[in-house]
JSON list of C-alpha atoms in Angstrom, two decimals:
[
{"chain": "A", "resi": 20, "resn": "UNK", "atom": "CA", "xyz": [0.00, 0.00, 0.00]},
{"chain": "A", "resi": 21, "resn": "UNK", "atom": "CA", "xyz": [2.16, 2.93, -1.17]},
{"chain": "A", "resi": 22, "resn": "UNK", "atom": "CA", "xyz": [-0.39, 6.05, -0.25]},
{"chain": "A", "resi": 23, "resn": "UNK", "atom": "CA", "xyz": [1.01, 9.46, -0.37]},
{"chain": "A", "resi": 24, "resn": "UNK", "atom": "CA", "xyz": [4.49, 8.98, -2.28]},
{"chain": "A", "resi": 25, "resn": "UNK", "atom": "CA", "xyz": [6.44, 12.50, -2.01]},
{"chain": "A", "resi": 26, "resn": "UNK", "atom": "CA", "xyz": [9.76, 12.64, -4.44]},
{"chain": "A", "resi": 27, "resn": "UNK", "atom": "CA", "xyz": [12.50, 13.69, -3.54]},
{"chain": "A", "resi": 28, "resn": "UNK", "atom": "CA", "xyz": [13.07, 13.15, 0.69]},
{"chain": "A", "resi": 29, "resn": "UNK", "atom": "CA", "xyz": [16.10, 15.52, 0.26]},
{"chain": "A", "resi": 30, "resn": "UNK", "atom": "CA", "xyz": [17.28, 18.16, -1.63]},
{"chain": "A", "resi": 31, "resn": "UNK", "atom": "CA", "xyz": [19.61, 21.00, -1.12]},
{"chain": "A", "resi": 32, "resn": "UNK", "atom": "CA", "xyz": [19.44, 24.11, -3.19]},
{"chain": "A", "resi": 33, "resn": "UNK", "atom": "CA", "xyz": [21.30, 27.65, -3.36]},
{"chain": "A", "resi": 34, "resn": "UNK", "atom": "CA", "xyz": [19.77, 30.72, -3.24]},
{"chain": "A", "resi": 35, "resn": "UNK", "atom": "CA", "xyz": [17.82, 31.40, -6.24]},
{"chain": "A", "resi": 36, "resn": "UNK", "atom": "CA", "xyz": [17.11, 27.62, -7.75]},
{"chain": "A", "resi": 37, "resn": "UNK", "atom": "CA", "xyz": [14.45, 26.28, -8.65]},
{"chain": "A", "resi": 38, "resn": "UNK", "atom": "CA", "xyz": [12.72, 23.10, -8.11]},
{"chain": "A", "resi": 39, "resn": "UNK", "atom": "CA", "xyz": [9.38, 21.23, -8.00]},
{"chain": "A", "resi": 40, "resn": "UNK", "atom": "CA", "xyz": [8.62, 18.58, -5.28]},
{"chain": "A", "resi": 41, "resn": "UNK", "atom": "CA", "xyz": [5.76, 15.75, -6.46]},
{"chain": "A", "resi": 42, "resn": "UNK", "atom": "CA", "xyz": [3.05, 14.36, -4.31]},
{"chain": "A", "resi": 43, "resn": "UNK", "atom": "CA", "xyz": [1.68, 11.53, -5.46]},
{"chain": "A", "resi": 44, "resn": "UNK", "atom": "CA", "xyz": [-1.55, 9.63, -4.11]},
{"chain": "A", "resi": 45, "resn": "UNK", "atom": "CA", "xyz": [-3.08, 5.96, -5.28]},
{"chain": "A", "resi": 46, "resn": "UNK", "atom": "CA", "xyz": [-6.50, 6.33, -2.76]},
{"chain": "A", "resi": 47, "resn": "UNK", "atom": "CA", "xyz": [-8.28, 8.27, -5.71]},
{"chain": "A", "resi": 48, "resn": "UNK", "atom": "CA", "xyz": [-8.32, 10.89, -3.11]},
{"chain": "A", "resi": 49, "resn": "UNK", "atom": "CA", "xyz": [-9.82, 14.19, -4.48]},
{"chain": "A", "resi": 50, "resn": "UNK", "atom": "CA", "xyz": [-8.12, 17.01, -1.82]},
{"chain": "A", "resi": 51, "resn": "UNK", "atom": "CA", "xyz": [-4.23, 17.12, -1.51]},
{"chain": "A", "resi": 52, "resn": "UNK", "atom": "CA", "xyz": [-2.71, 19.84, 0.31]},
{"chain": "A", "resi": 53, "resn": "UNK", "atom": "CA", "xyz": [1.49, 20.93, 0.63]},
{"chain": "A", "resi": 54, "resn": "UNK", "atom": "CA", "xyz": [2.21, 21.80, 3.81]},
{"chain": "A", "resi": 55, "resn": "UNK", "atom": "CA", "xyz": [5.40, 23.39, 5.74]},
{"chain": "A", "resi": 56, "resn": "UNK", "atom": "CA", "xyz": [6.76, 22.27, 9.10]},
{"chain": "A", "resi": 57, "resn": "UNK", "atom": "CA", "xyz": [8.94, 24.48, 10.77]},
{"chain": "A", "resi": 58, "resn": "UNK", "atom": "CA", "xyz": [10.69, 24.01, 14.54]},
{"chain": "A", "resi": 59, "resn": "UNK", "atom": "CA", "xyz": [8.10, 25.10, 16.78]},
{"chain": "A", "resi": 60, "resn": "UNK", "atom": "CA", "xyz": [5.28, 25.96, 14.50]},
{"chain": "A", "resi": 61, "resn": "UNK", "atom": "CA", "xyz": [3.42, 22.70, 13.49]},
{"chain": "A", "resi": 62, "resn": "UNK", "atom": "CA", "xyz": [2.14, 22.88, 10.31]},
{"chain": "A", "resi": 63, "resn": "UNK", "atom": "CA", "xyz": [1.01, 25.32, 7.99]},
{"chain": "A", "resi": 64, "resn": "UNK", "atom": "CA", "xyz": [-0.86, 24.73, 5.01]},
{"chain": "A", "resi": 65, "resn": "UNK", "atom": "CA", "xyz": [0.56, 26.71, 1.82]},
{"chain": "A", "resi": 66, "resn": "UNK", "atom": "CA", "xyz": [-1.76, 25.29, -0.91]},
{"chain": "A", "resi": 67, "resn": "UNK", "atom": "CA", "xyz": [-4.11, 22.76, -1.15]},
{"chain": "A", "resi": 68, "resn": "UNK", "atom": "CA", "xyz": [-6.57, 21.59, -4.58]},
{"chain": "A", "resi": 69, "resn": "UNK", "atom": "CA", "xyz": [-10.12, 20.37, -4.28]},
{"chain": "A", "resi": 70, "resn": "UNK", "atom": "CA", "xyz": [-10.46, 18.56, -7.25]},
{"chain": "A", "resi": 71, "resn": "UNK", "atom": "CA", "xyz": [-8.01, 17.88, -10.83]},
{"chain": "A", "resi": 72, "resn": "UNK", "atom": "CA", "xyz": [-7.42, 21.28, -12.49]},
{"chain": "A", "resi": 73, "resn": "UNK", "atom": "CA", "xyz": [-8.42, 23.45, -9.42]},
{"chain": "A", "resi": 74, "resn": "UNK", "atom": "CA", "xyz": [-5.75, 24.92, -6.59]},
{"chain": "A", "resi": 75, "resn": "UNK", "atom": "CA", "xyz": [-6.50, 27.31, -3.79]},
{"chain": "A", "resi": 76, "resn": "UNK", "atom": "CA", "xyz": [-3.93, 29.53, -1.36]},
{"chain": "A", "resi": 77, "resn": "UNK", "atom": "CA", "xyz": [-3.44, 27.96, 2.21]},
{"chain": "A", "resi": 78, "resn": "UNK", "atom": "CA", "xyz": [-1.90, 30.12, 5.00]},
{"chain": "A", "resi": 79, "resn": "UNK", "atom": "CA", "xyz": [1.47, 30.77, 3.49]},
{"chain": "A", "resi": 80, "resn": "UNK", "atom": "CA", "xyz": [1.61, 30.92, -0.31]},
{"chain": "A", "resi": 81, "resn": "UNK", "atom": "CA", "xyz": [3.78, 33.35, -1.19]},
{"chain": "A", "resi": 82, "resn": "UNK", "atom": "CA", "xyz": [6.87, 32.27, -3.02]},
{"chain": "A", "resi": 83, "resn": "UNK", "atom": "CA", "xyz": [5.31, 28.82, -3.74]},
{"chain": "A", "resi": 84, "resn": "UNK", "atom": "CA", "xyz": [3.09, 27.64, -7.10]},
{"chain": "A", "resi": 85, "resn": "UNK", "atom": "CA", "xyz": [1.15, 24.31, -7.70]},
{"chain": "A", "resi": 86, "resn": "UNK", "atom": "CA", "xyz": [-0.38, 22.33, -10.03]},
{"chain": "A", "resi": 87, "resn": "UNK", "atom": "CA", "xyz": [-2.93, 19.64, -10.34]},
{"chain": "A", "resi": 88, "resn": "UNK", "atom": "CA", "xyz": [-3.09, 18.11, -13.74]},
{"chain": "A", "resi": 89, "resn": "UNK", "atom": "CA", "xyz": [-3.66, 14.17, -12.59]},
{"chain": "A", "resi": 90, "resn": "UNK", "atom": "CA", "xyz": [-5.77, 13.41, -9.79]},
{"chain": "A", "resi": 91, "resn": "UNK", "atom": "CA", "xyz": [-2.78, 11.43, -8.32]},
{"chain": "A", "resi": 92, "resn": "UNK", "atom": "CA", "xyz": [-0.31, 14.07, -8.33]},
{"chain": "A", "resi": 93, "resn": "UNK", "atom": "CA", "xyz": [-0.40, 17.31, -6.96]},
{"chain": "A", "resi": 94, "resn": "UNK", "atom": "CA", "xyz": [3.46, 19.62, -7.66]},
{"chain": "A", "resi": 95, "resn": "UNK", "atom": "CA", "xyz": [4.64, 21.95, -5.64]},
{"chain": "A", "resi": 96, "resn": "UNK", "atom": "CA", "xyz": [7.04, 24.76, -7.39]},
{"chain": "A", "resi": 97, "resn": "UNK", "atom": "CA", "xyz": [9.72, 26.88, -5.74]},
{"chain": "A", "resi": 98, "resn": "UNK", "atom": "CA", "xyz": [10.73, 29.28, -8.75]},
{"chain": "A", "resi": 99, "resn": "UNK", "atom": "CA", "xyz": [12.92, 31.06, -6.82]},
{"chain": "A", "resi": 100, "resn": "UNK", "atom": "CA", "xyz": [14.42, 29.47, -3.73]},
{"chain": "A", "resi": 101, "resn": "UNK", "atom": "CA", "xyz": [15.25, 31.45, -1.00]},
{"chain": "A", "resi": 102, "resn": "UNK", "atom": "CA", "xyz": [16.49, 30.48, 2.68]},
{"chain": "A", "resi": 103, "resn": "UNK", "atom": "CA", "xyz": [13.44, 31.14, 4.49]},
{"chain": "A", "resi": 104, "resn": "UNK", "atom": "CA", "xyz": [11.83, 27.95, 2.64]},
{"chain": "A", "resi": 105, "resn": "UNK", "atom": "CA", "xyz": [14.38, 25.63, 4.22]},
{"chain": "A", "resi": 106, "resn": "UNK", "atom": "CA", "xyz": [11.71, 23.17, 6.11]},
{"chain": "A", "resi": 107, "resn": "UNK", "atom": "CA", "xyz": [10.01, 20.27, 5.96]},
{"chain": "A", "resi": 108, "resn": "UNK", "atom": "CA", "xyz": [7.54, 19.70, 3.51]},
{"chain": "A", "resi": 109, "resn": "UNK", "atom": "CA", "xyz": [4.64, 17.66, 3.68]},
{"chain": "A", "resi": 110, "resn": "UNK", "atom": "CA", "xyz": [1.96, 16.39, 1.06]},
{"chain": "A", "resi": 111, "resn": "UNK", "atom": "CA", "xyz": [-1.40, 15.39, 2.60]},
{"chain": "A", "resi": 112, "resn": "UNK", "atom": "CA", "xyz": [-4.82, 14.17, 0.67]},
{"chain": "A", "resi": 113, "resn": "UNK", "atom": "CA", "xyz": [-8.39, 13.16, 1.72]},
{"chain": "A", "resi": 114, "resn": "UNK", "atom": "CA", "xyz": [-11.75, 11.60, 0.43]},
{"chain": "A", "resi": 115, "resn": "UNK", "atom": "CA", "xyz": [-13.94, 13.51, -1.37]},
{"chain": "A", "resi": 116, "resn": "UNK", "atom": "CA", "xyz": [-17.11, 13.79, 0.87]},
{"chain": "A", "resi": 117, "resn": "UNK", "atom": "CA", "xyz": [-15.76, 16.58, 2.77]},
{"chain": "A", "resi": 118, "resn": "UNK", "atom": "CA", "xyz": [-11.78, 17.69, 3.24]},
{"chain": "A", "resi": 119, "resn": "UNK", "atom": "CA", "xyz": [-12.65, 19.04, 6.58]},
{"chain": "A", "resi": 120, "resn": "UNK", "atom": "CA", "xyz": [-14.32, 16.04, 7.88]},
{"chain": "A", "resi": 121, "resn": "UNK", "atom": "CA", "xyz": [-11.90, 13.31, 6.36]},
{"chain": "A", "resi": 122, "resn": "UNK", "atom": "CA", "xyz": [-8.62, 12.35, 8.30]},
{"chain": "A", "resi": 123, "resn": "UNK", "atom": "CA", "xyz": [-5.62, 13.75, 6.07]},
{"chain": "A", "resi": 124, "resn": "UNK", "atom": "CA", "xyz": [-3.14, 11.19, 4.98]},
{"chain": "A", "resi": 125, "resn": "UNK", "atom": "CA", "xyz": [0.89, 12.05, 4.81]},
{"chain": "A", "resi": 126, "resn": "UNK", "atom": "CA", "xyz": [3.38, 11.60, 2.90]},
{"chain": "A", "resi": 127, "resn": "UNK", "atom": "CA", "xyz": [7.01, 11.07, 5.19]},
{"chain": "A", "resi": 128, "resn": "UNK", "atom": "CA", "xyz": [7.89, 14.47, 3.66]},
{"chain": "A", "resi": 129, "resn": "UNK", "atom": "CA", "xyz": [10.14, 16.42, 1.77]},
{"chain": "A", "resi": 130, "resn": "UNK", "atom": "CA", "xyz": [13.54, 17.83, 3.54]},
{"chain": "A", "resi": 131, "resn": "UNK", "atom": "CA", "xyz": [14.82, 20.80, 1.63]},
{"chain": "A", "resi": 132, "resn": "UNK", "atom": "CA", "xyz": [17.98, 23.10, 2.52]},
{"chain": "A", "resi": 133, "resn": "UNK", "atom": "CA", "xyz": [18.60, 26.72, 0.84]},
{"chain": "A", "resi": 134, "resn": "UNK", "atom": "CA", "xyz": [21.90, 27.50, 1.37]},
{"chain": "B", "resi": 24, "resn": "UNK", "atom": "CA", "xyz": [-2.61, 30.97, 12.19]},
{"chain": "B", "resi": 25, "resn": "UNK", "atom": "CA", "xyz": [-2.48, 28.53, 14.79]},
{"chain": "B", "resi": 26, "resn": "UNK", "atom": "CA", "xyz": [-6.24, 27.39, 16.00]},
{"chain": "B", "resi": 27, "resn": "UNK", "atom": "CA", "xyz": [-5.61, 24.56, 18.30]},
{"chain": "B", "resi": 28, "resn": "UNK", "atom": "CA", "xyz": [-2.67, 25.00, 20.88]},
{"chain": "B", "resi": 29, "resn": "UNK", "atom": "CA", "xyz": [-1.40, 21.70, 22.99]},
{"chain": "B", "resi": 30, "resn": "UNK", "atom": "CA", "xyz": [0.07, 21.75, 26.22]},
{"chain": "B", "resi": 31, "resn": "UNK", "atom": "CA", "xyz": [2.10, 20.69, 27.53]},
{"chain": "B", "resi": 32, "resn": "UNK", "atom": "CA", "xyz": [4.62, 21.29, 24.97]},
{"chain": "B", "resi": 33, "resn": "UNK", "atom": "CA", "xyz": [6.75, 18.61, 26.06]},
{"chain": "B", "resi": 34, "resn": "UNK", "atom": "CA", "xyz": [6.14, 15.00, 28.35]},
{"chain": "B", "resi": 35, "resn": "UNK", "atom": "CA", "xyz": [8.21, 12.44, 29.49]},
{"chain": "B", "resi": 36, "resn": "UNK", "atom": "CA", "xyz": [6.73, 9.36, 31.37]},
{"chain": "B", "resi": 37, "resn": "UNK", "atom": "CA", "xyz": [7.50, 5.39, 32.06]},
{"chain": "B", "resi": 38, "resn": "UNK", "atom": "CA", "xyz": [6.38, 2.74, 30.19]},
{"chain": "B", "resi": 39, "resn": "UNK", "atom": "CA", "xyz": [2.58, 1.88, 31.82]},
{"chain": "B", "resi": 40, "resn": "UNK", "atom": "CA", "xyz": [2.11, 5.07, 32.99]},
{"chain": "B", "resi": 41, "resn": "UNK", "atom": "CA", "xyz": [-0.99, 7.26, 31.46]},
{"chain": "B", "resi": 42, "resn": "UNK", "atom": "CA", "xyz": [-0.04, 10.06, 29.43]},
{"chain": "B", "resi": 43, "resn": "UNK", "atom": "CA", "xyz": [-2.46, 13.09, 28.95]},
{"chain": "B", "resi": 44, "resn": "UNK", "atom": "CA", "xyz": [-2.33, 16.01, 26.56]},
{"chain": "B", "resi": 45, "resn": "UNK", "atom": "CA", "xyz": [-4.74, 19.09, 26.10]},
{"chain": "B", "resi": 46, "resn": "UNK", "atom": "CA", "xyz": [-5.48, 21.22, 23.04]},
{"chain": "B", "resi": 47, "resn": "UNK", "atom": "CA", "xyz": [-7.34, 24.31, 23.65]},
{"chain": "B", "resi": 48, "resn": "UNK", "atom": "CA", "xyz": [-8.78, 26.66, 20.55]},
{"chain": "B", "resi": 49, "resn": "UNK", "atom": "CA", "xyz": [-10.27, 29.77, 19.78]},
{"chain": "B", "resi": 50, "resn": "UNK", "atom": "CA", "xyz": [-13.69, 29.66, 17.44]},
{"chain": "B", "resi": 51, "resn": "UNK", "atom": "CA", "xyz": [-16.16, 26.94, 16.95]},
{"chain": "B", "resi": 52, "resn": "UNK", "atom": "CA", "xyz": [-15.49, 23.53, 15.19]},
{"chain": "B", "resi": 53, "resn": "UNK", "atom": "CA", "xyz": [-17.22, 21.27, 13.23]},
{"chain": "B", "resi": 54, "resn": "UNK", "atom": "CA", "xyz": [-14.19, 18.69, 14.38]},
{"chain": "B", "resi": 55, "resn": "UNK", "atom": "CA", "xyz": [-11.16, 17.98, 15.71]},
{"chain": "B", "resi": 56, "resn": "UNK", "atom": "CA", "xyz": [-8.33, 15.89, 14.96]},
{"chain": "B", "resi": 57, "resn": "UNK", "atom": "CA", "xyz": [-5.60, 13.97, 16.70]},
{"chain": "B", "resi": 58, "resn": "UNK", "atom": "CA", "xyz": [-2.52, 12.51, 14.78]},
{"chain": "B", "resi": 59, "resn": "UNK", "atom": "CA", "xyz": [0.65, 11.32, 15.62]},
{"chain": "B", "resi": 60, "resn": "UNK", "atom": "CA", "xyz": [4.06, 11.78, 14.07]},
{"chain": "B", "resi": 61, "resn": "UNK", "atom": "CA", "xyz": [7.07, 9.62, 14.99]},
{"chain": "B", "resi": 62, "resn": "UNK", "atom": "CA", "xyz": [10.97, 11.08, 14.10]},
{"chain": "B", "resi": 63, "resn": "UNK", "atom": "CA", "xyz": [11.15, 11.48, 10.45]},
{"chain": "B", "resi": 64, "resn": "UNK", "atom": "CA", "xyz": [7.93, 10.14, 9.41]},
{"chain": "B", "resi": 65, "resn": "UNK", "atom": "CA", "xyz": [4.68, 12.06, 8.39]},
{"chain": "B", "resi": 66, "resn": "UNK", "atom": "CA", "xyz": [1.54, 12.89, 10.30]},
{"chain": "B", "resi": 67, "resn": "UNK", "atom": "CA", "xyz": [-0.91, 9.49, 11.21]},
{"chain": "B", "resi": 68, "resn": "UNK", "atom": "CA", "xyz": [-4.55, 9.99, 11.82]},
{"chain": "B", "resi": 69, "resn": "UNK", "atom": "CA", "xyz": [-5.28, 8.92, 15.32]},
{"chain": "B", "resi": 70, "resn": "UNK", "atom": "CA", "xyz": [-8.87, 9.77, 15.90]},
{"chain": "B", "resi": 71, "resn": "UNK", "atom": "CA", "xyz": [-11.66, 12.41, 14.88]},
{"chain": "B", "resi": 72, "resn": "UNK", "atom": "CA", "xyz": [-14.18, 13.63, 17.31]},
{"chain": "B", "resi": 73, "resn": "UNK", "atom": "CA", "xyz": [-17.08, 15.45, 16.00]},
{"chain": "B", "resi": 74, "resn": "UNK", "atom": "CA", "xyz": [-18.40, 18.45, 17.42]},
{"chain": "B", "resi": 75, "resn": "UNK", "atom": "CA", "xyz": [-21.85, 16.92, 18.71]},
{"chain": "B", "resi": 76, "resn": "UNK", "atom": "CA", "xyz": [-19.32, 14.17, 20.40]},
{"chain": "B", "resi": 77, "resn": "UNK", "atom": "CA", "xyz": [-18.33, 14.56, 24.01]},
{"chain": "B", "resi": 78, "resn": "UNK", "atom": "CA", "xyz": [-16.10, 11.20, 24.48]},
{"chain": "B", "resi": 79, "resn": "UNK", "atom": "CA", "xyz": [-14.40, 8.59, 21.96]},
{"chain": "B", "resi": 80, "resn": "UNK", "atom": "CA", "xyz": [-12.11, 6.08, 21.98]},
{"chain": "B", "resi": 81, "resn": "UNK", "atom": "CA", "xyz": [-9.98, 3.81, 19.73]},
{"chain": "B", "resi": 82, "resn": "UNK", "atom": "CA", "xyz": [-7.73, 1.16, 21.31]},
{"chain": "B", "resi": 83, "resn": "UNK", "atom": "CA", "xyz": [-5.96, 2.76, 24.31]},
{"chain": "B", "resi": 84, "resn": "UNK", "atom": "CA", "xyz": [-6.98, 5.91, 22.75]},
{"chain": "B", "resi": 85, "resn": "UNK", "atom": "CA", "xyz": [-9.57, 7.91, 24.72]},
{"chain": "B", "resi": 86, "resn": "UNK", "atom": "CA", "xyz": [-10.42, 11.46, 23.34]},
{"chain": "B", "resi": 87, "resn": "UNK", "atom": "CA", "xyz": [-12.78, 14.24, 25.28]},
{"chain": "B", "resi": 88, "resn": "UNK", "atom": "CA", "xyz": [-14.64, 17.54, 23.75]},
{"chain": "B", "resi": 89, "resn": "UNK", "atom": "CA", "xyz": [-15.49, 20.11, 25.85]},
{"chain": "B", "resi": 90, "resn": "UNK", "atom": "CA", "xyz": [-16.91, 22.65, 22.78]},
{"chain": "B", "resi": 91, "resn": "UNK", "atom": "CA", "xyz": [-18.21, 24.93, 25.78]},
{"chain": "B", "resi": 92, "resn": "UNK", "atom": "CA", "xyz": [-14.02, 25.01, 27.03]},
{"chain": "B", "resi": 93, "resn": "UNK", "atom": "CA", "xyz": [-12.98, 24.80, 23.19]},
{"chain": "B", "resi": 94, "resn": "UNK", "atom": "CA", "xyz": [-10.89, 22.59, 24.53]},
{"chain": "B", "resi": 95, "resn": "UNK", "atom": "CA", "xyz": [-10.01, 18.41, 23.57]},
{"chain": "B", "resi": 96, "resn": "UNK", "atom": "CA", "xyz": [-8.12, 16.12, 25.61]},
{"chain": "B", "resi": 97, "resn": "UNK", "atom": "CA", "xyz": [-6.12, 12.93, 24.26]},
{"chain": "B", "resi": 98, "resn": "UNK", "atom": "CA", "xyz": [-5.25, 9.38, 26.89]},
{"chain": "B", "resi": 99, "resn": "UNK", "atom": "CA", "xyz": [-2.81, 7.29, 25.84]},
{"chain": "B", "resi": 100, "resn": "UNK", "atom": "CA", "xyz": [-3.07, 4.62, 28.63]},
{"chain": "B", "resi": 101, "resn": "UNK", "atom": "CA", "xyz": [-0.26, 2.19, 29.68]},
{"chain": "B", "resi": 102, "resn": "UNK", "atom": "CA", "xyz": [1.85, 4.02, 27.66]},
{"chain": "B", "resi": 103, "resn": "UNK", "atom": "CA", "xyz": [4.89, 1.80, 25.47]},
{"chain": "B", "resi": 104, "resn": "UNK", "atom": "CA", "xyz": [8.12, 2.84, 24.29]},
{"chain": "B", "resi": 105, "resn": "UNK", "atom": "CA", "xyz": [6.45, 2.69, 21.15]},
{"chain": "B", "resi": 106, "resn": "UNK", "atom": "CA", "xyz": [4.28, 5.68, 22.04]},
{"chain": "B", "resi": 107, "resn": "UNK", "atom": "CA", "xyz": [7.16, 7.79, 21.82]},
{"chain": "B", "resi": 108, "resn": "UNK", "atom": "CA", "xyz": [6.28, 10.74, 19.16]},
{"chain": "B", "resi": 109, "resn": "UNK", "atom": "CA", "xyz": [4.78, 14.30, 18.66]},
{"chain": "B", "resi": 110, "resn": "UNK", "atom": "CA", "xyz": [1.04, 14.46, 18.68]},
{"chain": "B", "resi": 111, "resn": "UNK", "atom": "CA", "xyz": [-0.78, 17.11, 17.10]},
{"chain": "B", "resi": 112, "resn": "UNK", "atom": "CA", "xyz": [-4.79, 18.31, 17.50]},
{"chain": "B", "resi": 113, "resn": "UNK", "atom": "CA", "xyz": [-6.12, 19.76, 14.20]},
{"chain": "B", "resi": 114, "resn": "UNK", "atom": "CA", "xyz": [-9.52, 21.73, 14.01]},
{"chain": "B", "resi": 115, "resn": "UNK", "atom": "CA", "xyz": [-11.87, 22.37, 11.20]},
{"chain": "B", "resi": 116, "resn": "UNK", "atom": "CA", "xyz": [-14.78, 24.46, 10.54]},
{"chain": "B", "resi": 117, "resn": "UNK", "atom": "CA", "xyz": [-17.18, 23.95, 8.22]},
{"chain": "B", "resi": 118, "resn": "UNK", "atom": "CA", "xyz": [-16.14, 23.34, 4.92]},
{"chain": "B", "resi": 119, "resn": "UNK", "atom": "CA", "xyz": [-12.25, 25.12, 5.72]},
{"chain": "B", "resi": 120, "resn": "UNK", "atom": "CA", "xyz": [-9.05, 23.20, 5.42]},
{"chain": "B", "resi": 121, "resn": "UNK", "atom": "CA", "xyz": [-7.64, 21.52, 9.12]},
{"chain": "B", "resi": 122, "resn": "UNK", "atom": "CA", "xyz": [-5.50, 24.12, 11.11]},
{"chain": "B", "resi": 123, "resn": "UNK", "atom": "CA", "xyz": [-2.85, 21.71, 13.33]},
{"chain": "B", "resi": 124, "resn": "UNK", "atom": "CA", "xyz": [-1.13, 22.73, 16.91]},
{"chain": "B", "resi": 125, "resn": "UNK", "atom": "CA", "xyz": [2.27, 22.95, 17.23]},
{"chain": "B", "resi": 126, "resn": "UNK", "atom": "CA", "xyz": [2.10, 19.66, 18.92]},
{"chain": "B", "resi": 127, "resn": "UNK", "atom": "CA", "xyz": [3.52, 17.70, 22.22]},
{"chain": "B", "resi": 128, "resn": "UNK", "atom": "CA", "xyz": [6.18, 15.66, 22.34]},
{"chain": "B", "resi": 129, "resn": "UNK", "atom": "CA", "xyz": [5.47, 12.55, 24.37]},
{"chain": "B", "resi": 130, "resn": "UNK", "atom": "CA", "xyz": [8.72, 10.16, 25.69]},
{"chain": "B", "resi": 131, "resn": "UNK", "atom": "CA", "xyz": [8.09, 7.06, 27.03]},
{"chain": "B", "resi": 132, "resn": "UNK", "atom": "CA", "xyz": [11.29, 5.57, 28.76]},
{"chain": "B", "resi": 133, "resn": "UNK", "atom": "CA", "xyz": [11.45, 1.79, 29.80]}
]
C-alpha cells in the first residue's frame, strides 16, 4: 500500500534555484494539500486543490506555485528558492465527501535546505 | 494561524504510565483531529471527534470535547516505548481546510 508517495526526501538548493517537489496519491483521493513544518510551529498549510485542475492559497503561499493536472499528483514549485523555505515539507490528501471532515493522509515528507 | 494549541509542549513518562495532553482553541469547530508523528515520518490519523461528540475512543486511545471550554483532551493509557512521538490536535470548521497545533512531544522511557 504505497499512499502518499512525495519525491525527492532531500534536496539542497542555493539561493535562487528552482525546483518542484511531487506528491503523489493511489486512494483516488480528491483534496491534496502541501504543507510546511517548521521548529516550533506545526504545520502550515501553503496550498491545497479540491479537485483535478483546481488549486487554492493555504496560510502561506507566497513564493510557492502548484499544479494539479492528474488526480494522483499534486506539484509543488519553488521558482525562486530562498532560505526562508528551508523546512520540511509535507503532502497530505483526503476523500472527497468533505476535506474538513476526512482524516488527512501524509506523505514522510520532503527535507529541503537553501543554502 | 495557529487554532488549536497543545500543552504541555513537552512529556516524558514510564512505560505503563498514562499520558495526557490538552489542546485548547479559539472559534467553533465542526471537528477535531488527533494525529501522531514519529521522528522522520509524516503525520498518522489517530482519531476524529465530531463536534456533537463529548467522548471517543480507539484502542488505548480515549479522546474528550469540551466545545463549551474549546478545549479536547487525548489518553494514551499504559503508555509503550512505542508511544514515543509528537502528537498534534487539528480543528476544522465547516467546509475550511484543518488548522494543526504545534504539537507535544510525548517520551516514554522503559
Amino acid at each position: 500500500n504505497a499512499g502518499v508517495t512525495q519525491t525527492p526526501k532531500f534536496r539542497v538548493l542555493k539561493t535562487g534555484q528552482s525546483m518542484t517537489l511531487l506528491c503523489a496519491q493511489d486512494m483516488n483521493h480528491e483534496y491534496m494539500y502541501w504543507y510546511r513544518q517548521d521548529p516550533g510551529m506545526g504545520l502550515r498549510l501553503i496550498h491545497y486543490s479540491v479537485g483535478e485542475g483546481t488549486t487554492a492559497k493555504g496560510e502561506v503561499p507566497d513564493g510557492y506555485n502548484v499544479s494539479r493536472l492528474k488526480k494522483q499528483n499534486f506539484l509543488l514549485g519553488l521558482e525562486s528558492a530562498a532560505p526562508s523555505q528551508t523546512s520540511v515539507y509535507f503532502c497530505a490528501s483526503s476523500s472527497p465527501r468533505s476535506h474538513s471532515n476526512q482524516p488527512q493522509h501524509f506523505g514522510d515528507g520532503t527535507r529541503l535546505s537553501i543554502l | 494561524s495557529q487554532q488549536g494549541e497543545e500543552d504541555p509542549q513537552a512529556l516524558s513518562i514510564q512505560e505503563g504510565e498514562n499520558a495526557t495532553m490538552n489542546c485548547s482553541y479559539k472559534t467553533s469547530i465542526n471537528n477535531l483531529q488527533w494525529y501522531r508523528q514519529n521522528s522522520g515520518r509524516g503525520l498518522v490519523h489517530l482519531i476524529l471527534i465530531r463536534s456533537n461528540e463529548r467522548e471517543k475512543h480507539s484502542g488505548r486511545l480515549r479522546v474528550t470535547l469540551d466545545t463549551s471550554k474549546k478545549s479536547s483532551s487525548l489518553l494514551i493509557t499504559a503508555s509503550r516505548a512505542a508511544d514515543t512521538a509528537s502528537y498534534f490536535c487539528a480543528t476544522a470548521g465547516a467546509g475550511t481546510a484543518l488548522i494543526f497545533g504545534k504539537g507535544t512531544t510525548l517520551s516514554v522511557s522503559s
